[in-house]
Short mmCIF file of C-alpha atoms in Angstrom, two decimals:
data_model
loop_
_atom_site.label_atom_id
_atom_site.label_comp_id
_atom_site.label_asym_id
_atom_site.label_seq_id
_atom_site.Cartn_x
_atom_site.Cartn_y
_atom_site.Cartn_z
CA UNK E 132 92.43 139.05 9.77
CA UNK E 133 95.62 137.91 11.37
CA UNK E 134 95.27 140.51 14.12
CA UNK E 135 91.78 139.27 14.89
CA UNK E 136 93.10 135.72 15.25
CA UNK E 137 95.82 136.89 17.63
CA UNK E 138 93.24 138.89 19.62
CA UNK E 139 90.93 135.89 19.89
CA UNK E 140 93.82 133.72 21.07
CA UNK E 141 94.81 136.35 23.64
CA UNK E 142 91.26 136.60 24.99
CA UNK E 143 90.99 132.83 25.23
CA UNK E 144 94.24 132.67 27.18
CA UNK E 145 93.10 135.52 29.43
CA UNK E 146 89.78 133.79 30.18
CA UNK E 147 91.60 130.56 30.85
CA UNK E 148 93.93 132.27 33.32
CA UNK E 149 91.25 134.28 35.10
CA UNK E 150 88.24 131.99 34.87
CA UNK E 151 87.11 129.61 37.59
CA UNK E 152 89.28 126.57 38.12
CA UNK E 153 87.85 123.15 38.89
CA UNK E 154 88.60 121.77 42.33
CA UNK E 155 91.27 119.00 42.25
CA UNK E 156 88.86 116.67 44.04
CA UNK E 157 86.32 117.13 41.25
CA UNK E 158 88.98 116.57 38.60
CA UNK E 159 90.03 113.33 40.34
CA UNK E 160 86.41 112.15 40.47
CA UNK E 161 85.93 112.84 36.74
CA UNK E 162 89.12 110.90 36.00
CA UNK E 163 87.99 107.88 38.06
CA UNK E 164 86.99 105.11 35.66
CA UNK E 165 87.89 101.98 37.66
CA UNK E 166 86.60 100.67 40.95
CA UNK E 167 83.80 102.14 43.03
CA UNK E 168 85.22 105.72 43.10
CA UNK E 169 84.00 106.03 46.69
CA UNK E 170 87.15 107.74 47.95
CA UNK E 171 86.97 110.25 45.12
CA UNK E 172 83.28 110.87 45.85
CA UNK E 173 84.09 111.50 49.51
CA UNK E 174 86.76 114.03 48.52
CA UNK E 175 84.18 115.85 46.36
CA UNK E 176 81.83 115.91 49.35
CA UNK E 177 84.55 117.53 51.45
CA UNK E 178 85.23 120.09 48.70
CA UNK E 179 81.52 120.89 48.51
CA UNK E 180 81.39 121.49 52.25
CA UNK E 181 84.47 123.75 52.07
CA UNK E 182 83.34 125.91 49.14
CA UNK E 183 79.74 125.13 48.15
CA UNK E 184 79.32 128.12 45.83
CA UNK E 185 82.26 127.16 43.59
CA UNK E 186 81.38 123.47 43.50
CA UNK E 187 77.73 124.15 42.64
CA UNK E 188 78.76 126.40 39.74
CA UNK E 189 81.12 123.69 38.45
CA UNK E 190 78.47 120.97 38.73
CA UNK E 191 75.79 123.12 37.13
CA UNK E 192 78.10 124.03 34.25
CA UNK E 193 78.55 120.33 33.44
CA UNK E 194 74.81 119.73 33.69
CA UNK E 195 74.22 122.56 31.18
CA UNK E 196 76.45 120.66 28.75
CA UNK E 197 74.40 117.50 29.23
CA UNK E 198 76.97 115.82 31.50
CA UNK E 199 75.15 114.05 34.36
CA UNK E 200 78.20 113.12 36.43
CA UNK E 201 77.19 115.52 39.21
CA UNK E 202 74.08 113.39 39.83
CA UNK E 203 76.23 110.30 39.36
CA UNK E 204 78.48 111.56 42.14
CA UNK E 205 75.47 112.02 44.41
CA UNK E 206 74.20 108.50 43.69
CA UNK E 207 77.58 107.06 44.72
CA UNK E 208 77.54 109.13 47.89
CA UNK E 209 73.93 108.17 48.63
CA UNK E 210 74.12 104.44 47.92
CA UNK E 211 77.68 103.57 48.95
CA UNK E 212 78.17 105.95 51.88
CA UNK E 213 75.14 107.67 53.41
CA UNK E 214 72.77 104.76 52.82
CA UNK E 215 75.28 102.00 53.52
CA UNK E 216 75.22 100.52 57.09
CA UNK E 217 78.67 99.01 56.51
CA UNK E 218 80.19 102.47 56.04
CA UNK E 219 79.36 103.86 59.49
CA UNK E 220 76.76 103.79 62.28
CA UNK E 221 73.44 105.32 61.33
CA UNK E 222 73.97 108.32 63.62
CA UNK E 223 77.18 109.29 61.80
CA UNK E 224 75.60 108.84 58.37
CA UNK E 225 72.55 110.84 59.41
CA UNK E 226 74.76 113.63 60.75
CA UNK E 227 76.78 113.71 57.50
CA UNK E 228 73.61 113.99 55.43
CA UNK E 229 72.32 116.80 57.67
CA UNK E 230 75.62 118.65 57.32
CA UNK E 231 75.29 118.56 53.53
CA UNK E 232 71.68 119.75 53.73
CA UNK E 233 72.63 122.69 55.97
CA UNK E 234 75.37 123.64 53.49
CA UNK E 235 73.16 123.42 50.39
CA UNK E 236 69.85 124.83 51.60
CA UNK E 237 70.97 128.53 51.60
CA UNK E 238 71.47 128.22 47.80
CA UNK E 239 67.93 127.01 47.06
CA UNK E 240 66.37 130.44 46.63
CA UNK E 241 69.27 132.51 45.33
CA UNK E 242 67.89 132.74 41.77
CA UNK E 243 71.22 131.66 40.27
CA UNK E 244 72.02 128.54 38.27
CA UNK E 245 73.64 127.12 41.41
CA UNK E 246 70.18 127.17 42.96
CA UNK E 247 68.97 124.64 40.41
CA UNK E 248 71.83 122.26 41.18
CA UNK E 249 71.37 122.77 44.93
CA UNK E 250 67.68 121.93 44.56
CA UNK E 251 68.48 118.71 42.70
CA UNK E 252 71.02 117.62 45.32
CA UNK E 253 68.83 118.54 48.29
CA UNK E 254 65.86 116.69 46.80
CA UNK E 255 67.89 113.49 46.54
CA UNK E 256 69.41 113.86 50.01
CA UNK E 257 65.98 114.30 51.58
CA UNK E 258 64.90 110.92 50.25
CA UNK E 259 67.31 109.27 52.72
CA UNK E 260 65.29 108.22 55.76
CA UNK E 261 67.10 106.68 58.71
CA UNK E 262 64.36 104.59 60.31
CA UNK E 263 64.05 103.68 63.98
CA UNK E 264 64.51 100.02 63.04
CA UNK E 265 67.88 100.80 61.47
CA UNK E 266 69.01 102.61 64.61
CA UNK E 267 68.96 99.28 66.37
CA UNK E 268 67.45 100.12 69.75
CA UNK E 269 65.42 97.67 71.79
CA UNK E 270 65.87 94.24 73.33
CA UNK E 271 68.06 92.92 70.51
CA UNK E 272 70.99 95.06 71.66
CA UNK E 273 71.36 95.03 75.42
CA UNK E 274 74.31 96.00 77.60
CA UNK E 275 74.89 92.54 79.06
CA UNK E 276 78.38 92.99 80.50
CA UNK E 277 78.79 93.57 84.23
CA UNK E 278 78.09 91.96 87.60
CA UNK E 279 74.80 90.27 88.54
CA UNK E 280 73.68 89.15 92.00
CA UNK E 281 71.13 86.69 93.38
CA UNK E 282 70.84 86.79 97.18
CA UNK E 283 73.41 88.67 99.19
CA UNK E 284 73.31 87.18 102.67
CA UNK E 285 75.48 84.09 103.05
CA UNK E 286 74.34 83.66 106.65
CA UNK E 287 70.71 83.13 105.67
CA UNK E 288 69.85 82.56 102.00
CA UNK E 289 73.27 82.17 100.43
CA UNK E 290 74.75 84.19 97.63
CA UNK E 291 75.17 83.80 93.86
CA UNK E 292 77.24 86.18 91.77
CA UNK E 293 77.66 86.19 87.99
CA UNK E 294 80.32 88.29 86.24
CA UNK E 295 80.12 88.58 82.45
CA UNK E 296 81.61 90.49 79.54
CA UNK E 297 81.65 90.07 75.77
CA UNK E 298 84.94 89.10 74.21
CA UNK E 299 83.53 89.05 70.68
CA UNK E 300 80.20 89.33 68.88
CA UNK E 301 79.25 85.73 69.71
CA UNK E 302 81.38 84.91 72.78
CA UNK E 303 80.86 85.74 76.44
CA UNK E 304 83.44 85.47 79.22
CA UNK E 305 81.74 84.57 82.51
CA UNK E 306 82.54 83.68 86.10
CA UNK E 307 80.22 82.20 88.75
CA UNK E 308 80.72 82.37 92.52
CA UNK E 309 78.07 80.34 94.36
CA UNK E 310 77.59 79.88 98.13
CA UNK E 311 74.62 78.06 99.66
CA UNK E 312 73.15 79.15 102.95
CA UNK E 313 73.33 77.33 106.28
CA UNK E 314 74.00 74.85 107.60
CA UNK E 315 76.59 73.49 105.12
CA UNK E 316 77.53 76.64 103.16
CA UNK E 317 78.51 74.47 100.19
CA UNK E 318 80.19 76.35 97.40
CA UNK E 319 80.78 76.24 93.68
CA UNK E 320 82.80 78.19 91.13
CA UNK E 321 82.95 78.14 87.36
CA UNK E 322 84.65 80.26 84.72
CA UNK E 323 84.63 79.91 80.96
CA UNK E 324 83.48 81.23 77.60
CA UNK E 325 79.84 80.81 76.52
CA UNK E 326 78.72 80.90 72.89
CA UNK E 327 75.81 82.85 71.41
CA UNK E 328 72.90 80.53 70.52
CA UNK E 329 70.02 82.98 70.11
CA UNK E 330 68.87 86.52 70.85
CA UNK E 331 70.77 87.51 74.02
CA UNK E 332 71.17 83.80 74.84
CA UNK E 333 74.46 81.97 75.42
CA UNK E 334 75.42 78.39 76.31
CA UNK E 335 78.43 76.84 77.98
CA UNK E 336 79.31 73.12 78.18
CA UNK E 337 82.12 71.36 80.04
CA UNK E 338 83.03 67.72 80.62
CA UNK E 339 85.83 68.55 83.02
CA UNK E 340 84.10 66.80 85.91
CA UNK E 341 82.64 63.78 84.14
CA UNK E 342 81.53 62.41 80.80
CA UNK E 343 77.92 63.38 81.48
CA UNK E 344 79.07 66.95 81.38
CA UNK E 345 77.41 70.17 82.41
CA UNK E 346 75.56 72.64 80.17
CA UNK E 347 74.46 76.07 81.37
CA UNK E 348 72.31 78.62 79.56
CA UNK E 349 72.52 82.39 80.13
CA UNK E 350 69.55 84.48 79.00
CA UNK E 351 69.81 88.27 79.29
CA UNK E 352 66.94 90.72 79.49
CA UNK E 353 66.67 94.31 80.71
CA UNK E 354 68.60 94.40 84.00
CA UNK E 355 68.43 90.62 84.44
CA UNK E 356 70.45 87.48 83.71
CA UNK E 357 68.64 84.14 84.00
CA UNK E 358 70.84 81.06 84.40
CA UNK E 359 69.51 77.53 83.76
CA UNK E 360 71.18 74.12 83.99
CA UNK E 361 70.29 72.35 80.74
CA UNK E 362 72.29 69.20 81.50
CA UNK E 363 74.32 67.86 84.41
CA UNK E 364 74.25 67.80 88.20
CA UNK E 365 76.16 69.71 90.89
CA UNK E 366 79.03 67.15 90.84
CA UNK E 367 79.35 67.13 87.01
CA UNK E 368 79.32 70.94 87.06
CA UNK E 369 82.11 70.95 89.66
CA UNK E 370 79.89 72.38 92.40
CA UNK E 371 79.45 71.31 96.01
CA UNK E 372 76.53 69.19 97.17
CA UNK E 373 73.21 70.85 96.38
CA UNK E 374 74.79 73.89 94.74
CA UNK E 375 73.20 75.06 91.48
CA UNK E 376 73.71 78.18 89.38
CA UNK E 377 70.04 78.46 88.39
CA UNK E 378 68.11 81.63 89.09
CA UNK E 379 67.26 85.16 87.95
CA UNK E 380 70.18 87.45 88.78
CA UNK E 381 69.79 91.23 89.02
CA UNK E 382 72.39 93.57 87.53
CA UNK E 383 74.55 95.38 90.09
CA UNK E 384 76.53 97.43 87.57
CA UNK E 385 77.70 97.31 83.98
CA UNK E 386 81.40 97.70 84.76
CA UNK E 387 83.73 95.19 83.13
CA UNK E 388 84.62 92.70 85.90
CA UNK E 389 87.62 91.26 84.04
CA UNK E 390 89.60 94.44 83.38
CA UNK E 391 92.82 95.12 85.24
CA UNK E 392 92.92 98.00 87.69
CA UNK E 393 94.70 100.28 85.24
CA UNK E 394 92.27 99.45 82.42
CA UNK E 395 89.31 100.00 84.73
CA UNK E 396 90.61 103.47 85.50
CA UNK E 397 91.06 104.13 81.78
CA UNK E 398 87.49 103.03 81.10
CA UNK E 399 86.16 105.25 83.90
CA UNK E 400 87.60 108.27 82.08
CA UNK E 401 85.40 107.60 79.04
CA UNK E 402 82.14 107.64 80.99
CA UNK E 403 79.92 110.66 80.60
CA UNK E 404 78.76 113.09 77.95
CA UNK E 405 81.00 114.50 75.22
CA UNK E 406 80.47 117.14 72.54
CA UNK E 407 82.21 117.22 69.15
CA UNK E 408 84.80 119.97 68.80
CA UNK E 409 83.82 120.73 65.20
CA UNK E 410 80.04 120.61 65.74
CA UNK E 411 78.60 121.62 69.14
CA UNK E 412 75.25 120.05 68.20
CA UNK E 413 76.81 116.61 67.83
CA UNK E 414 78.10 114.42 70.63
CA UNK E 415 78.23 111.04 72.34
CA UNK E 416 77.15 109.68 75.72
CA UNK E 417 78.77 106.65 77.38
CA UNK E 418 76.73 105.41 80.33
CA UNK E 419 75.66 102.06 81.83
CA UNK E 420 77.28 100.06 79.05
CA UNK E 421 75.56 102.03 76.25
CA UNK E 422 77.29 104.14 73.58
CA UNK E 423 74.81 106.77 72.39
CA UNK E 424 75.31 108.96 69.32
CA UNK E 425 73.52 112.26 69.95
CA UNK E 426 72.48 115.29 67.94
CA UNK E 427 70.83 118.42 69.32
CA UNK E 428 70.41 116.60 72.64
CA UNK E 429 68.52 113.67 71.10
CA UNK E 430 69.80 110.11 70.84
CA UNK E 431 70.14 109.04 67.20
CA UNK E 432 71.63 105.60 67.77
CA UNK E 433 72.40 103.44 70.79
CA UNK E 434 74.45 100.28 71.06
CA UNK E 435 76.08 98.35 73.89
CA UNK E 436 79.83 98.79 73.91
CA UNK E 437 82.88 97.08 75.38
CA UNK E 438 86.28 98.59 76.02
CA UNK E 439 88.99 96.23 74.76
CA UNK E 440 92.56 97.01 75.85
CA UNK E 441 93.62 95.10 72.72
CA UNK E 442 91.28 95.56 69.79
CA UNK E 443 89.73 92.14 68.89
CA UNK E 444 89.36 90.42 65.53
CA UNK E 445 85.72 91.54 65.39
CA UNK E 446 86.99 95.02 64.63
CA UNK E 447 88.79 93.96 61.42
CA UNK E 448 91.60 94.61 61.72
CA UNK E 449 92.57 93.62 65.23
CA UNK E 450 95.42 95.52 66.81
CA UNK E 451 97.55 96.10 69.85
CA UNK E 452 95.66 99.26 70.80
CA UNK E 453 92.66 100.10 72.94
CA UNK E 454 89.29 100.44 71.28
CA UNK E 455 85.58 100.73 71.95
CA UNK E 456 83.56 97.99 70.21
CA UNK E 457 79.87 98.69 69.60
CA UNK E 458 77.76 95.53 69.38
CA UNK E 459 74.59 96.34 67.42
CA UNK E 460 73.40 95.03 64.07
CA UNK E 461 77.07 95.13 63.12
CA UNK E 462 80.26 95.44 65.13
CA UNK E 463 81.64 98.97 64.80
CA UNK E 464 84.91 99.82 66.54
CA UNK E 465 86.62 103.08 67.42
CA UNK E 466 90.33 103.16 68.21
CA UNK E 467 91.29 105.34 71.14
CA UNK E 468 93.66 107.92 69.68
CA UNK E 469 93.86 109.94 72.88
CA UNK E 470 91.89 110.28 76.09
CA UNK E 471 91.92 112.30 79.27
CA UNK E 472 89.59 113.79 81.85
CA UNK E 473 88.49 116.58 79.49
CA UNK E 474 89.20 115.32 75.96
CA UNK E 475 88.57 112.19 73.91
CA UNK E 476 89.77 111.37 70.38
CA UNK E 477 88.39 108.41 68.43
CA UNK E 478 89.05 107.00 64.97
CA UNK E 479 86.90 104.34 63.31
CA UNK E 480 88.80 101.09 62.86
CA UNK E 481 88.88 100.27 59.17
CA UNK E 482 87.54 103.73 58.30
CA UNK E 483 89.14 106.64 56.45
CA UNK E 484 91.57 107.40 59.26
CA UNK E 485 90.00 110.71 60.30
CA UNK E 486 89.97 111.56 64.01
CA UNK E 487 86.78 112.50 65.86
CA UNK E 488 87.59 114.95 68.66
CA UNK E 489 85.35 115.48 71.65
CA UNK E 490 85.47 117.55 74.83
CA UNK E 491 83.67 116.65 78.03
CA UNK E 492 80.43 118.47 78.78
CA UNK E 493 80.94 120.43 81.99
#
């Protein structure tokens, strides 16, 4: 009897030593009892992507015992990460979901218990639909920064030039250079910061040249900037006789007119198409003031972007480093870790700290 007890103990120890061991990420998730457990859930996701077979066996074994924490993990991942616009742009969340689906789908028909768990996870992941409305394309999110022109012949019709760029989600830095035509060639200049008042609409008011003041409105549409004087006269706006800023200006380019020469050169390096080093189907395109997340050659999400040599408060946190700020439904910022003619490294400001590495498409 005693020998049987010793044998049973030996076999138990042998099974314990040789049997499958739970991944540390899964152990940490099971131990998480306070807070949202999002970081722990993300670590489990990474472990699943690294070794799907082992993780599926572990999850299925718990399900067999009536423990539903595998599905609980997926609900956290679905609701707090993949389905949460505050976590990341829709293109990134969509790509992360697709990566999980590609990893799990080979296990659906393998006839093993892991196939049952894979089926349950895939079924839930497929319920996530990233709609066109969530992508945020259309008139609500226009690339408004750049230089706009109205008339270009001072000798005949005069010339009006408007330079603009966002400094934050609701603030626009602008500069006006106005020259009337003959015979007087009266001129006017103005520079300031206009405030967002409606969809693609900004207003600026100054009383620098009189108590009556001057109020200008800037309305942006596709390729156009319409300026209207809402209050004031040429003198109270600081302009010469008969000079007004009003008119429909046409975009010349979407380059930032307020960057220094060195920063302009830095920004020029970012322009073009890039492919992710760890996934050749994923990439980004920076062109004409638009940051486009792409997958398999198709645009998943587009948003106007601004290069800030010093990352602004919109990016939360601000910092003394260069970043790209995307102005869509939310402000999403990417710190510039490294850049060059052939490589680009970005890291989401306020994110997990991981670096996204891209190489230029030749």
